Short mmCIF file of C-alpha atoms in Angstrom, two decimals:
data_model
loop_
_atom_site.label_atom_id
_atom_site.label_comp_id
_atom_site.label_asym_id
_atom_site.label_seq_id
_atom_site.Cartn_x
_atom_site.Cartn_y
_atom_site.Cartn_z
CA MET A 1 83.47 -99.65 70.89
CA GLN A 2 81.55 -100.52 67.83
CA GLY A 3 78.68 -102.85 70.68
CA GLU A 4 79.08 -100.06 72.67
CA SER A 5 77.72 -97.54 70.38
CA ARG A 6 74.82 -99.77 69.15
CA THR A 7 73.91 -100.19 72.60
CA HIS A 8 73.74 -96.55 73.16
CA GLN A 9 71.99 -96.18 69.80
CA THR A 10 68.83 -98.40 70.90
CA VAL A 11 68.26 -97.04 74.67
CA ARG A 12 68.78 -93.07 74.24
CA ALA A 13 65.76 -91.21 73.63
CA PRO A 14 65.12 -90.19 70.22
CA ARG A 15 66.35 -86.89 68.79
CA VAL A 16 64.88 -84.98 65.85
CA MET A 17 66.63 -82.09 64.16
CA LEU A 18 64.87 -79.45 61.74
CA TYR A 19 66.59 -76.89 59.68
CA SER A 20 64.77 -73.94 58.35
CA HIS A 21 66.50 -71.35 56.25
CA ASP A 22 64.32 -68.42 57.19
CA THR A 23 65.06 -65.51 54.97
CA PHE A 24 62.18 -64.13 55.14
CA GLY A 25 58.78 -64.27 56.72
CA LEU A 26 57.36 -66.50 59.49
CA GLY A 27 56.01 -69.93 57.01
CA HIS A 28 59.15 -72.04 57.46
CA LEU A 29 59.82 -71.39 61.47
CA ARG A 30 56.32 -72.34 62.01
CA ARG A 31 55.97 -75.01 60.00
CA CYS A 32 58.80 -76.65 61.97
CA ARG A 33 57.59 -75.49 65.25
CA ALA A 34 54.06 -77.64 64.56
CA LEU A 35 55.96 -80.71 63.08
CA ALA A 36 58.31 -80.35 66.58
CA ALA A 37 55.00 -80.24 68.51
CA ALA A 38 53.49 -83.28 67.28
CA ILE A 39 56.70 -85.45 67.19
CA THR A 40 57.14 -84.69 70.51
CA SER A 41 53.70 -85.08 71.64
CA ALA A 42 53.23 -88.43 69.48
CA ASP A 43 56.68 -89.68 72.01
CA PRO A 44 56.87 -88.32 74.78
CA SER A 45 60.47 -89.35 75.07
CA ALA A 46 61.34 -87.63 72.04
CA SER A 47 63.07 -84.06 71.82
CA ALA A 48 63.04 -81.99 68.84
CA LEU A 49 65.97 -79.23 68.14
CA ILE A 50 64.99 -76.24 65.58
CA LEU A 51 68.01 -74.64 63.11
CA THR A 52 66.34 -71.43 62.54
CA GLY A 53 67.42 -68.01 60.76
CA SER A 54 63.90 -66.19 61.80
CA PRO A 55 64.49 -63.17 63.42
CA VAL A 56 61.74 -63.26 65.44
CA ALA A 57 62.29 -67.17 66.83
CA GLY A 58 62.69 -66.02 70.39
CA ARG A 59 59.17 -64.31 70.63
CA PHE A 60 57.50 -68.00 70.09
CA THR A 61 56.79 -70.14 73.06
CA PHE A 62 57.98 -73.57 72.30
CA PRO A 63 56.40 -77.06 73.64
CA ARG A 64 58.53 -79.02 76.31
CA ARG A 65 61.19 -80.86 74.92
CA VAL A 66 61.74 -78.38 71.68
CA ASP A 67 64.13 -76.00 71.80
CA HIS A 68 66.03 -73.90 68.85
CA VAL A 69 69.02 -72.45 67.92
CA ARG A 70 68.95 -68.57 66.14
CA LEU A 71 71.04 -68.37 62.98
CA PRO A 72 72.71 -65.37 62.08
CA GLY A 73 69.87 -63.57 60.30
CA VAL A 74 69.75 -62.71 56.25
CA THR A 75 67.51 -60.59 54.29
CA LYS A 76 66.48 -60.54 50.50
CA ARG A 77 66.84 -57.42 48.91
CA SER A 78 64.61 -56.25 46.15
CA ASP A 79 67.24 -57.45 43.28
CA GLY A 80 67.39 -60.66 44.75
CA SER A 81 70.58 -60.56 46.29
CA TYR A 82 70.82 -61.21 50.29
CA VAL A 83 72.53 -59.16 52.82
CA SER A 84 73.47 -59.89 57.03
CA GLN A 85 70.48 -58.24 59.16
CA THR A 86 73.30 -57.19 61.64
CA MET A 87 76.73 -59.03 62.04
CA GLY A 88 78.49 -56.23 59.47
CA MET A 89 79.75 -59.25 57.54
CA GLY A 90 79.59 -60.06 53.67
CA ILE A 91 77.33 -62.73 52.88
CA ASP A 92 79.73 -65.14 51.73
CA ASP A 93 81.14 -64.90 55.66
CA VAL A 94 77.61 -65.04 57.54
CA THR A 95 76.85 -68.02 55.30
CA ASN A 96 80.05 -69.77 56.22
CA LEU A 97 79.43 -68.91 59.68
CA ARG A 98 76.09 -70.24 59.68
CA SER A 99 77.09 -73.67 58.30
CA ASP A 100 80.10 -74.10 60.55
CA LEU A 101 76.85 -73.45 63.09
CA ILE A 102 74.61 -76.16 61.70
CA CYS A 103 77.23 -78.61 61.47
CA SER A 104 78.53 -77.83 64.83
CA ALA A 105 74.67 -78.09 66.64
CA ALA A 106 74.61 -81.38 64.46
CA LYS A 107 77.55 -82.84 65.75
CA ARG A 108 76.30 -82.25 69.28
CA TYR A 109 73.13 -83.02 69.26
CA ASP A 110 73.59 -85.96 67.11
CA PRO A 111 70.26 -86.47 65.75
CA ASP A 112 68.32 -89.83 64.89
CA ILE A 113 66.54 -87.83 62.09
CA LEU A 114 67.03 -84.47 60.42
CA ILE A 115 63.91 -83.06 58.56
CA VAL A 116 64.96 -80.22 56.18
CA ASP A 117 62.16 -77.38 55.37
CA LYS A 118 62.35 -77.09 51.39
CA GLU A 119 65.75 -76.33 50.63
CA PRO A 120 67.56 -79.13 49.70
CA THR A 121 71.24 -78.22 50.63
CA GLY A 122 69.88 -74.95 52.85
CA PHE A 123 70.50 -71.47 52.19
CA ARG A 124 73.02 -70.83 49.81
CA GLY A 125 74.29 -74.51 50.33
CA GLU A 126 74.84 -74.24 54.05
CA LEU A 127 73.43 -77.21 54.50
CA ARG A 128 76.03 -79.49 52.55
CA PRO A 129 78.84 -80.02 55.00
CA THR A 130 76.36 -81.38 57.80
CA LEU A 131 74.56 -83.80 55.36
CA GLU A 132 77.85 -84.82 54.12
CA MET A 133 78.72 -85.39 57.52
CA LEU A 134 75.70 -87.43 59.05
CA GLN A 135 75.11 -89.22 55.93
CA ALA A 136 78.95 -90.79 56.49
CA LYS A 137 78.17 -91.41 59.74
CA GLY A 138 75.38 -93.47 58.82
CA ARG A 139 72.73 -93.20 61.70
CA ALA A 140 70.45 -90.57 61.15
CA ARG A 141 67.76 -90.76 58.71
CA LEU A 142 67.56 -87.63 55.99
CA VAL A 143 64.30 -86.07 55.34
CA LEU A 144 63.38 -83.35 52.95
CA GLY A 145 60.26 -81.71 53.89
CA LEU A 146 58.52 -79.96 50.97
CA ARG A 147 55.42 -77.70 50.90
CA ASP A 148 52.28 -78.41 48.65
CA VAL A 149 53.29 -75.43 45.95
CA LEU A 150 56.52 -74.40 45.33
CA ASP A 151 56.25 -72.41 42.37
CA GLU A 152 55.73 -72.89 38.25
CA PRO A 153 57.05 -75.98 36.98
CA GLU A 154 59.35 -74.33 34.33
CA VAL A 155 60.68 -71.71 37.25
CA LEU A 156 61.15 -74.68 39.75
CA ALA A 157 62.62 -76.66 37.30
CA ALA A 158 65.21 -73.60 36.44
CA GLU A 159 65.99 -72.48 40.08
CA TRP A 160 66.68 -76.41 41.18
CA ALA A 161 69.30 -76.76 38.42
CA ARG A 162 70.90 -73.44 39.31
CA LYS A 163 71.67 -74.79 42.93
CA ASP A 164 72.03 -78.47 41.88
CA ALA A 165 69.35 -79.19 44.23
CA VAL A 166 67.72 -82.23 42.43
CA THR A 167 71.69 -84.18 42.21
CA ALA A 168 71.50 -83.17 46.39
CA THR A 169 68.28 -84.92 46.83
CA GLU A 170 68.48 -87.73 44.90
CA ARG A 171 71.87 -88.18 46.80
CA PHE A 172 71.42 -87.39 50.57
CA TYR A 173 67.45 -87.99 51.43
CA ASP A 174 65.96 -91.50 52.47
CA GLU A 175 62.94 -89.79 52.28
CA ILE A 176 60.74 -86.98 50.65
CA TRP A 177 57.77 -85.86 52.47
CA VAL A 178 55.01 -83.34 50.59
CA TYR A 179 52.96 -81.48 53.23
CA GLY A 180 49.62 -81.97 50.62
CA LEU A 181 48.17 -84.48 48.40
CA ARG A 182 48.86 -85.12 45.06
CA SER A 183 45.59 -84.74 44.23
CA VAL A 184 45.66 -81.30 45.13
CA TYR A 185 48.55 -80.20 43.56
CA ASP A 186 52.17 -81.82 42.47
CA PRO A 187 55.13 -79.30 43.64
CA THR A 188 57.43 -81.74 41.99
CA ALA A 189 55.99 -81.25 38.63
CA GLY A 190 59.04 -80.30 36.46
CA LEU A 191 62.11 -81.98 38.30
CA PRO A 192 63.52 -84.33 36.38
CA LEU A 193 63.43 -86.79 39.91
CA SER A 194 64.65 -90.06 38.89
CA GLN A 195 62.17 -93.05 39.71
CA ALA A 196 63.98 -93.94 42.65
CA ALA A 197 63.39 -90.71 44.22
CA GLN A 198 60.03 -90.60 43.49
CA ALA A 199 59.38 -93.64 44.93
CA ARG A 200 61.03 -92.43 48.27
CA MET A 201 58.13 -89.40 48.43
CA HIS A 202 54.86 -89.93 50.96
CA TRP A 203 52.08 -87.42 50.52
CA THR A 204 51.20 -86.72 53.98
CA GLY A 205 48.20 -84.40 53.60
CA TYR A 206 47.99 -80.80 54.67
CA LEU A 207 49.33 -80.19 58.63
CA ARG A 208 46.11 -79.74 60.84
CA ARG A 209 46.30 -76.77 63.28
CA ASP A 210 45.64 -78.10 66.91
CA LEU A 211 43.39 -75.28 68.49
CA GLY A 212 44.42 -76.53 71.86
CA PRO A 213 44.70 -73.61 74.76
CA VAL A 214 43.67 -70.26 73.47
CA GLY A 215 42.87 -67.21 75.19
CA THR A 216 39.87 -64.81 75.33
CA PRO A 217 39.01 -63.74 71.66
CA PRO A 218 38.11 -60.30 71.13
CA LYS A 219 34.91 -58.68 71.28
CA GLN A 220 32.97 -60.74 68.17
CA PRO A 221 31.50 -60.85 65.98
CA TYR A 222 34.69 -60.10 63.86
CA VAL A 223 36.34 -60.35 60.54
CA LEU A 224 40.33 -61.68 60.87
CA ILE A 225 42.75 -59.76 58.63
CA THR A 226 46.22 -61.46 58.36
CA PRO A 227 49.24 -61.02 55.97
CA GLY A 228 50.96 -63.49 57.90
CA GLY A 229 54.31 -62.11 58.83
CA GLY A 230 53.50 -58.66 56.87
CA GLY A 231 56.83 -58.23 54.97
CA ASP A 232 54.51 -58.60 51.77
CA GLY A 233 50.87 -57.77 53.16
CA GLU A 234 50.93 -53.75 52.65
CA ALA A 235 48.81 -53.62 49.56
CA MET A 236 46.19 -56.41 51.20
CA VAL A 237 46.17 -54.35 54.44
CA ASN A 238 45.39 -51.18 52.67
CA LEU A 239 42.78 -52.68 50.45
CA VAL A 240 41.15 -54.00 53.57
CA MET A 241 41.20 -50.24 55.49
CA SER A 242 40.14 -48.55 52.53
CA ALA A 243 37.00 -50.73 52.22
CA TYR A 244 35.81 -49.89 55.75
CA GLU A 245 36.72 -46.27 55.13
CA GLN A 246 34.82 -45.81 51.94
CA ASP A 247 31.63 -47.76 53.24
CA PRO A 248 30.68 -46.84 56.85
CA ASP A 249 28.39 -49.71 56.87
CA LEU A 250 30.43 -52.75 56.34
CA SER A 251 30.21 -55.28 58.82
CA PRO A 252 31.27 -57.16 61.23
CA ARG A 253 34.26 -54.80 62.22
CA ALA A 254 37.57 -56.04 61.28
CA VAL A 255 40.47 -57.24 63.64
CA LEU A 256 43.96 -56.58 61.87
CA VAL A 257 47.00 -58.44 62.95
CA TYR A 258 50.07 -56.26 61.01
CA GLY A 259 52.64 -59.08 60.92
CA PRO A 260 56.41 -58.83 62.78
CA PHE A 261 57.54 -57.72 59.39
CA LEU A 262 55.47 -54.70 58.21
CA SER A 263 57.70 -51.72 57.86
CA GLY A 264 57.38 -49.38 60.83
CA ASP A 265 56.64 -46.41 58.61
CA THR A 266 53.64 -48.01 56.73
CA ARG A 267 52.53 -49.62 59.73
CA ALA A 268 52.73 -45.64 61.80
CA GLU A 269 50.16 -44.49 58.85
CA PHE A 270 48.26 -47.57 58.92
CA GLU A 271 47.96 -46.66 62.79
CA ARG A 272 46.48 -43.48 61.93
CA ARG A 273 43.64 -44.70 59.47
CA VAL A 274 42.99 -47.10 62.26
CA ALA A 275 42.11 -44.81 64.59
CA ALA A 276 40.19 -42.75 62.48
CA LEU A 277 37.52 -45.65 62.04
CA ASN A 278 36.84 -45.51 65.57
CA GLY A 279 37.19 -49.17 66.75
CA ARG A 280 35.68 -50.32 63.55
CA VAL A 281 38.91 -51.79 62.70
CA THR A 282 41.55 -52.51 65.58
CA ALA A 283 44.95 -53.50 65.27
CA VAL A 284 47.67 -55.66 66.90
CA GLY A 285 51.62 -56.23 65.74
CA PHE A 286 52.77 -59.91 66.13
CA GLU A 287 50.62 -62.47 67.80
CA SER A 288 52.15 -65.46 68.58
CA GLN A 289 49.05 -67.24 69.59
CA ILE A 290 47.10 -66.23 66.33
CA GLU A 291 44.92 -69.38 67.06
CA THR A 292 42.90 -67.58 69.67
CA LEU A 293 41.78 -64.74 67.09
CA PHE A 294 41.30 -67.18 64.35
CA ALA A 295 38.69 -69.29 66.95
CA GLY A 296 36.78 -66.26 67.63
CA ALA A 297 36.65 -65.33 63.76
CA ASP A 298 33.62 -65.10 61.80
CA GLY A 299 35.86 -65.00 58.71
CA VAL A 300 39.43 -64.74 57.63
CA ILE A 301 40.64 -62.16 54.95
CA CYS A 302 44.48 -63.19 54.57
CA MET A 303 47.00 -64.03 51.73
CA GLY A 304 47.84 -67.57 50.50
CA GLY A 305 50.74 -68.68 52.52
CA TYR A 306 50.90 -72.37 53.02
CA ASN A 307 50.68 -71.87 57.07
CA THR A 308 47.90 -69.55 57.08
CA PHE A 309 46.00 -71.78 54.61
CA CYS A 310 46.29 -74.74 56.88
CA GLU A 311 45.26 -72.41 60.02
CA VAL A 312 41.83 -71.32 57.83
CA LEU A 313 41.16 -75.41 56.88
CA SER A 314 41.89 -76.68 60.57
CA PHE A 315 39.83 -73.96 62.26
CA ASP A 316 36.69 -74.20 59.35
CA LYS A 317 37.26 -70.67 59.06
CA ARG A 318 35.17 -68.89 55.66
CA ALA A 319 38.14 -66.81 53.95
CA VAL A 320 39.10 -64.70 51.02
CA ILE A 321 42.39 -65.33 49.81
CA VAL A 322 44.20 -62.45 48.11
CA PRO A 323 47.64 -64.49 46.63
CA ARG A 324 50.86 -62.68 46.47
CA THR A 325 51.77 -63.04 42.49
CA VAL A 326 55.46 -62.11 42.80
CA PRO A 327 58.49 -63.24 43.05
CA ARG A 328 56.81 -66.34 42.95
CA LEU A 329 53.05 -67.60 42.17
CA GLU A 330 52.98 -70.28 44.94
CA GLN A 331 50.50 -68.37 46.54
CA TRP A 332 47.83 -67.91 43.57
CA ILE A 333 48.75 -71.76 42.27
CA ARG A 334 47.66 -72.78 46.01
CA ALA A 335 44.64 -69.90 46.06
CA SER A 336 43.17 -70.71 42.37
CA ARG A 337 43.18 -74.85 43.25
CA ALA A 338 41.78 -74.51 46.59
CA GLU A 339 38.88 -72.33 45.44
CA GLU A 340 38.21 -74.90 42.65
CA LEU A 341 37.68 -77.44 45.00
CA GLY A 342 35.36 -75.42 46.93
CA LEU A 343 37.57 -74.57 50.19
CA VAL A 344 38.24 -70.72 49.82
CA ARG A 345 37.31 -67.78 47.94
CA MET A 346 40.11 -66.21 45.87
CA LEU A 347 40.43 -62.23 45.18
CA ASP A 348 42.29 -62.56 41.91
CA GLU A 349 43.56 -59.27 40.66
CA SER A 350 42.74 -60.39 36.67
CA ARG A 351 39.62 -61.77 37.21
CA ASP A 352 38.00 -59.70 40.25
CA GLY A 353 40.76 -56.10 40.21
CA LEU A 354 42.29 -55.66 43.58
CA THR A 355 39.98 -52.31 44.02
CA THR A 356 38.06 -51.50 47.16
CA GLU A 357 34.58 -52.18 45.46
CA ALA A 358 35.86 -55.84 44.97
CA MET A 359 36.79 -56.29 48.60
CA ILE A 360 34.10 -55.00 49.89
CA ARG A 361 31.87 -57.34 48.13
CA ALA A 362 34.29 -59.88 49.22
CA ILE A 363 33.83 -59.09 53.07
CA ARG A 364 29.97 -58.99 52.33
CA ASN A 365 29.99 -62.32 51.01
CA LEU A 366 31.96 -63.72 53.69
CA PRO A 367 28.74 -65.50 55.61
CA ASN A 368 27.36 -66.69 52.31
CA GLN A 369 30.70 -68.98 51.33
CA PRO A 370 30.44 -72.71 52.34
CA LEU A 371 32.57 -73.40 54.75
CA PRO A 372 35.68 -75.52 54.28
CA SER A 373 34.24 -78.79 56.00
CA GLN A 374 31.85 -79.18 53.15
CA ALA A 375 34.41 -79.54 51.09
CA ILE A 376 37.63 -81.52 52.66
CA GLY A 377 38.09 -84.85 51.86
CA ASP A 378 39.60 -87.86 53.37
CA GLY A 379 43.36 -87.35 54.39
CA LEU A 380 43.79 -83.50 53.25
CA LEU A 381 43.96 -82.72 57.02
CA ASP A 382 46.05 -85.91 57.99
CA GLY A 383 49.45 -84.24 57.68
CA LEU A 384 50.71 -84.25 61.39
CA ASP A 385 49.65 -87.78 62.36
CA TYR A 386 51.33 -89.30 58.92
CA VAL A 387 53.98 -87.62 59.97
CA THR A 388 54.42 -89.01 63.52
CA ARG A 389 53.67 -92.38 62.12
CA ARG A 390 56.77 -91.99 59.42
CA VAL A 391 59.05 -90.60 62.17
CA ASP A 392 58.21 -93.21 64.44
CA ALA A 393 58.79 -96.09 61.38
CA LEU A 394 62.75 -94.44 60.60
CA LEU A 395 63.10 -94.54 64.49
CA ARG A 396 62.08 -98.61 64.25
CA GLY A 397 64.11 -98.72 61.70
CA ALA A 398 67.04 -96.88 62.61
CA LYS A 399 66.94 -99.25 66.14
CA ASP A 400 66.65 -102.53 64.11
CA GLN A 401 69.61 -101.53 62.07
CA ALA A 402 71.54 -100.67 65.15
CA ALA A 403 70.83 -104.03 66.96
CA GLU A 404 71.83 -105.88 63.81
#
């Protein structure tokens, strides 16, 4: 039996599972989707399965050999608590249901590698039974993937202590991948990780977005306005709208992507204001192929999420980032460091003021900004290549071990 199992392990096509808790926004799912696409492209025999709580997962297209399992969704309230989106169940029951679904999927799919996005034990610890099961089974390699910035060191240390995340990271994960460069920012600063855990860290570089096949962009020239998922983008969108309303000569025109999470009432009011601008601002709701809009844009006004930042760099677009500062300083930290490096310009509330006049100046000055490519250093956008090399190494390591 043992010999049969080893033979099976060495001949079957590689399987990579990615976990994305997705309680808010699009960032985690989009990062997992980019990773899965790169992994299956680098190895045409490999498949990938994404476990996600995103309510809009079904509106994305996925590459061949990449599929997803939709977990019951949860929403974060303004007071920090969570509630089930649609199930009519208490949060504890929904978490247990999600945990059971994750574990069942892992047992059936039997991954060679599990890549966990950001949360070492998942949403409210839901991933722990799966981690324990896979570790006991002893074949899957477990990887924790962290974005370039998580939060302020002191805030992050307190959060990880509350979730017992450091202990879980030390116990379960064979490797820790940071999707950035240490020279830009260290998201683990302030965490009491052991030297052994730090030795398992890999700094991949940022995850370049492939332009790939794109559609026909809107009439050019235009500035792209994107608040990411849109759930916390109302203030930024309002600022841009006010700029075009106040300055009738402001150009070029703007193409606004609301994002799927902008509330209905807020969007309806923005639609009214867009219509009154007579084509100087046009808007679309949710654009799963936002690459087309990036490709045709003269510049970008955006928030400071990880994926949008990667797109700005990948498509080499002049950008003004308007970072959110609550509930985390993540976007502000990323934007301020990127501005120091000459990659983007930041519209900072304390320094510039979040005023209509400041936004008008930012849009007018976009053509004078340097392109990100003028400041990008070696390795900054090599993340996907680095990840596919690590996946290959882990798979070869697993096969070597299975053949012993």
